[in-house]
Amino acid sequence: MLTVAPEIEVLARFGRALADPIRCQLLLTLREAPAYPSDLADALGISRTRLSNHLACLRDCGLVVTVPDGRRTRYELADDRLGHALDDLRTAVIAVETDRTCVEADEKGCC
C-alpha cells in the first residue's frame, strides 16, 4: 500500500537521491522521458548492475516508479512535479564559499 510521506521526509528522500551524481543524471534523464534500464545504462555509460542499484535507491526514495510494458519494465518519475523541482534546482543560484570551513571537505566529498 502506498502512503503519502510527510513533508520533511519527502525533502530528506529527495536529498538522499540527489547526493549521488549518477542518481542526479538518472533523474534528469527520466525528466525528459520514461526509459528502459538498458537504455539508461547505455546513456549513462554504466553497467546494468550499477544502474540497478541506483534505480532501487530512487524507487525506495519514492522518486521513480516502474511501469510494466509487455515483458519489459519502464522507469519514470513518480510525479510530474519532480521534473519541475529538478528544473528549479538546476537553475537555482547557490552561494559557495571559496574559503571552506570544513577541513575534511576534500576527503569526505562534502561542502
PDB file of C-alpha atoms in Angstrom:
ATOM      1  CA  MET A   1       0.000   0.000   0.000  1.00  0.00           C
ATOM      2  CA  LEU A   2       1.307   3.458  -0.919  1.00  0.00           C
ATOM      3  CA  THR A   3       1.252   6.233   1.632  1.00  0.00           C
ATOM      4  CA  VAL A   4       1.994   9.932   1.369  1.00  0.00           C
ATOM      5  CA  ALA A   5       5.228  10.835   3.135  1.00  0.00           C
ATOM      6  CA  PRO A   6       5.345  13.818   5.490  1.00  0.00           C
ATOM      7  CA  GLU A   7       6.895  17.000   4.067  1.00  0.00           C
ATOM      8  CA  ILE A   8      10.225  16.672   5.908  1.00  0.00           C
ATOM      9  CA  GLU A   9      10.606  13.042   4.857  1.00  0.00           C
ATOM     10  CA  VAL A  10       9.961  13.996   1.232  1.00  0.00           C
ATOM     11  CA  LEU A  11      12.782  16.538   1.374  1.00  0.00           C
ATOM     12  CA  ALA A  12      15.117  14.062   3.084  1.00  0.00           C
ATOM     13  CA  ARG A  13      14.403  11.404   0.461  1.00  0.00           C
ATOM     14  CA  PHE A  14      14.926  13.904  -2.358  1.00  0.00           C
ATOM     15  CA  GLY A  15      18.214  14.983  -0.772  1.00  0.00           C
ATOM     16  CA  ARG A  16      19.387  11.380  -0.420  1.00  0.00           C
ATOM     17  CA  ALA A  17      18.622  10.747  -4.077  1.00  0.00           C
ATOM     18  CA  LEU A  18      20.454  13.889  -5.195  1.00  0.00           C
ATOM     19  CA  ALA A  19      23.514  13.072  -3.077  1.00  0.00           C
ATOM     20  CA  ASP A  20      24.926  10.883  -5.853  1.00  0.00           C
ATOM     21  CA  PRO A  21      25.875  12.226  -9.320  1.00  0.00           C
ATOM     22  CA  ILE A  22      24.652   9.085 -11.108  1.00  0.00           C
ATOM     23  CA  ARG A  23      21.237   9.333  -9.447  1.00  0.00           C
ATOM     24  CA  CYS A  24      21.129  13.015 -10.436  1.00  0.00           C
ATOM     25  CA  GLN A  25      21.845  12.033 -14.049  1.00  0.00           C
ATOM     26  CA  LEU A  26      19.153   9.348 -13.884  1.00  0.00           C
ATOM     27  CA  LEU A  27      16.562  11.791 -12.586  1.00  0.00           C
ATOM     28  CA  LEU A  28      17.454  14.364 -15.238  1.00  0.00           C
ATOM     29  CA  THR A  29      17.260  11.701 -17.952  1.00  0.00           C
ATOM     30  CA  LEU A  30      13.872  10.488 -16.703  1.00  0.00           C
ATOM     31  CA  ARG A  31      12.745  14.117 -16.524  1.00  0.00           C
ATOM     32  CA  GLU A  32      12.987  14.150 -20.319  1.00  0.00           C
ATOM     33  CA  ALA A  33      11.081  10.899 -20.873  1.00  0.00           C
ATOM     34  CA  PRO A  34      10.424   7.456 -19.384  1.00  0.00           C
ATOM     35  CA  ALA A  35      13.107   4.899 -20.264  1.00  0.00           C
ATOM     36  CA  TYR A  36      14.088   1.245 -20.071  1.00  0.00           C
ATOM     37  CA  PRO A  37      17.028   0.133 -17.908  1.00  0.00           C
ATOM     38  CA  SER A  38      19.143  -0.973 -20.869  1.00  0.00           C
ATOM     39  CA  ASP A  39      18.720   2.451 -22.500  1.00  0.00           C
ATOM     40  CA  LEU A  40      19.524   4.222 -19.232  1.00  0.00           C
ATOM     41  CA  ALA A  41      22.687   2.151 -18.703  1.00  0.00           C
ATOM     42  CA  ASP A  42      23.847   2.956 -22.236  1.00  0.00           C
ATOM     43  CA  ALA A  43      23.015   6.661 -21.912  1.00  0.00           C
ATOM     44  CA  LEU A  44      24.926   6.959 -18.627  1.00  0.00           C
ATOM     45  CA  GLY A  45      27.758   4.640 -19.630  1.00  0.00           C
ATOM     46  CA  ILE A  46      27.439   2.410 -16.564  1.00  0.00           C
ATOM     47  CA  SER A  47      26.890  -1.301 -16.033  1.00  0.00           C
ATOM     48  CA  ARG A  48      23.370  -2.621 -15.639  1.00  0.00           C
ATOM     49  CA  THR A  49      24.241  -3.908 -12.170  1.00  0.00           C
ATOM     50  CA  ARG A  50      25.337  -0.461 -11.040  1.00  0.00           C
ATOM     51  CA  LEU A  51      22.291   1.090 -12.680  1.00  0.00           C
ATOM     52  CA  SER A  52      20.028  -1.410 -10.928  1.00  0.00           C
ATOM     53  CA  ASN A  53      21.384  -0.356  -7.528  1.00  0.00           C
ATOM     54  CA  HIS A  54      20.761   3.319  -8.261  1.00  0.00           C
ATOM     55  CA  LEU A  55      17.265   2.671  -9.612  1.00  0.00           C
ATOM     56  CA  ALA A  56      16.478   0.670  -6.471  1.00  0.00           C
ATOM     57  CA  CYS A  57      17.548   3.643  -4.357  1.00  0.00           C
ATOM     58  CA  LEU A  58      15.371   6.015  -6.387  1.00  0.00           C
ATOM     59  CA  ARG A  59      12.427   3.607  -6.062  1.00  0.00           C
ATOM     60  CA  ASP A  60      12.983   3.323  -2.303  1.00  0.00           C
ATOM     61  CA  CYS A  61      13.067   7.121  -2.089  1.00  0.00           C
ATOM     62  CA  GLY A  62       9.720   7.178  -3.919  1.00  0.00           C
ATOM     63  CA  LEU A  63      11.005   9.299  -6.793  1.00  0.00           C
ATOM     64  CA  VAL A  64      10.662   6.794  -9.641  1.00  0.00           C
ATOM     65  CA  VAL A  65       8.147   4.095 -10.418  1.00  0.00           C
ATOM     66  CA  THR A  66       8.170   1.066 -12.669  1.00  0.00           C
ATOM     67  CA  VAL A  67       5.621   0.564 -15.406  1.00  0.00           C
ATOM     68  CA  PRO A  68       5.220  -2.921 -16.899  1.00  0.00           C
ATOM     69  CA  ASP A  69       5.416  -2.828 -20.685  1.00  0.00           C
ATOM     70  CA  GLY A  70       4.954  -6.315 -22.058  1.00  0.00           C
ATOM     71  CA  ARG A  71       7.995  -8.323 -20.997  1.00  0.00           C
ATOM     72  CA  ARG A  72       9.954  -5.181 -20.161  1.00  0.00           C
ATOM     73  CA  THR A  73       9.815  -2.651 -17.354  1.00  0.00           C
ATOM     74  CA  ARG A  74       9.947   1.068 -17.992  1.00  0.00           C
ATOM     75  CA  TYR A  75      11.021   3.657 -15.413  1.00  0.00           C
ATOM     76  CA  GLU A  76       9.543   7.117 -15.000  1.00  0.00           C
ATOM     77  CA  LEU A  77       9.354   9.878 -12.432  1.00  0.00           C
ATOM     78  CA  ALA A  78       6.744   9.142  -9.782  1.00  0.00           C
ATOM     79  CA  ASP A  79       5.212  12.607 -10.149  1.00  0.00           C
ATOM     80  CA  ASP A  80       5.475  15.192 -12.945  1.00  0.00           C
ATOM     81  CA  ARG A  81       6.144  17.858 -10.326  1.00  0.00           C
ATOM     82  CA  LEU A  82       9.508  16.211  -9.635  1.00  0.00           C
ATOM     83  CA  GLY A  83      10.614  17.297 -13.101  1.00  0.00           C
ATOM     84  CA  HIS A  84       9.675  20.887 -12.280  1.00  0.00           C
ATOM     85  CA  ALA A  85      11.519  20.633  -8.959  1.00  0.00           C
ATOM     86  CA  LEU A  86      14.632  19.361 -10.747  1.00  0.00           C
ATOM     87  CA  ASP A  87      14.427  22.282 -13.179  1.00  0.00           C
ATOM     88  CA  ASP A  88      14.146  24.716 -10.287  1.00  0.00           C
ATOM     89  CA  LEU A  89      17.122  23.144  -8.509  1.00  0.00           C
ATOM     90  CA  ARG A  90      19.259  23.129 -11.672  1.00  0.00           C
ATOM     91  CA  THR A  91      18.734  26.835 -12.183  1.00  0.00           C
ATOM     92  CA  ALA A  92      18.975  27.891  -8.545  1.00  0.00           C
ATOM     93  CA  VAL A  93      21.872  30.128  -7.606  1.00  0.00           C
ATOM     94  CA  ILE A  94      23.782  28.822  -4.643  1.00  0.00           C
ATOM     95  CA  ALA A  95      26.354  30.638  -2.530  1.00  0.00           C
ATOM     96  CA  VAL A  96      29.565  28.660  -2.252  1.00  0.00           C
ATOM     97  CA  GLU A  97      32.329  29.908  -0.023  1.00  0.00           C
ATOM     98  CA  THR A  98      35.760  29.774  -1.591  1.00  0.00           C
ATOM     99  CA  ASP A  99      37.261  29.651   1.885  1.00  0.00           C
ATOM    100  CA  ARG A 100      35.753  26.422   3.208  1.00  0.00           C
ATOM    101  CA  THR A 101      35.442  25.936   6.921  1.00  0.00           C
ATOM    102  CA  CYS A 102      35.253  22.162   6.702  1.00  0.00           C
ATOM    103  CA  VAL A 103      38.862  20.933   6.802  1.00  0.00           C
ATOM    104  CA  GLU A 104      37.841  17.428   5.689  1.00  0.00           C
ATOM    105  CA  ALA A 105      35.798  18.543   2.666  1.00  0.00           C
ATOM    106  CA  ASP A 106      38.134  17.058   0.066  1.00  0.00           C
ATOM    107  CA  GLU A 107      38.452  13.712   1.855  1.00  0.00           C
ATOM    108  CA  LYS A 108      34.765  13.360   2.669  1.00  0.00           C
ATOM    109  CA  GLY A 109      33.500  14.800  -0.597  1.00  0.00           C
ATOM    110  CA  CYS A 110      31.252  17.241   1.209  1.00  0.00           C
ATOM    111  CA  CYS A 111      30.909  21.029   1.186  1.00  0.00           C
TER     112      CYS A 111
END
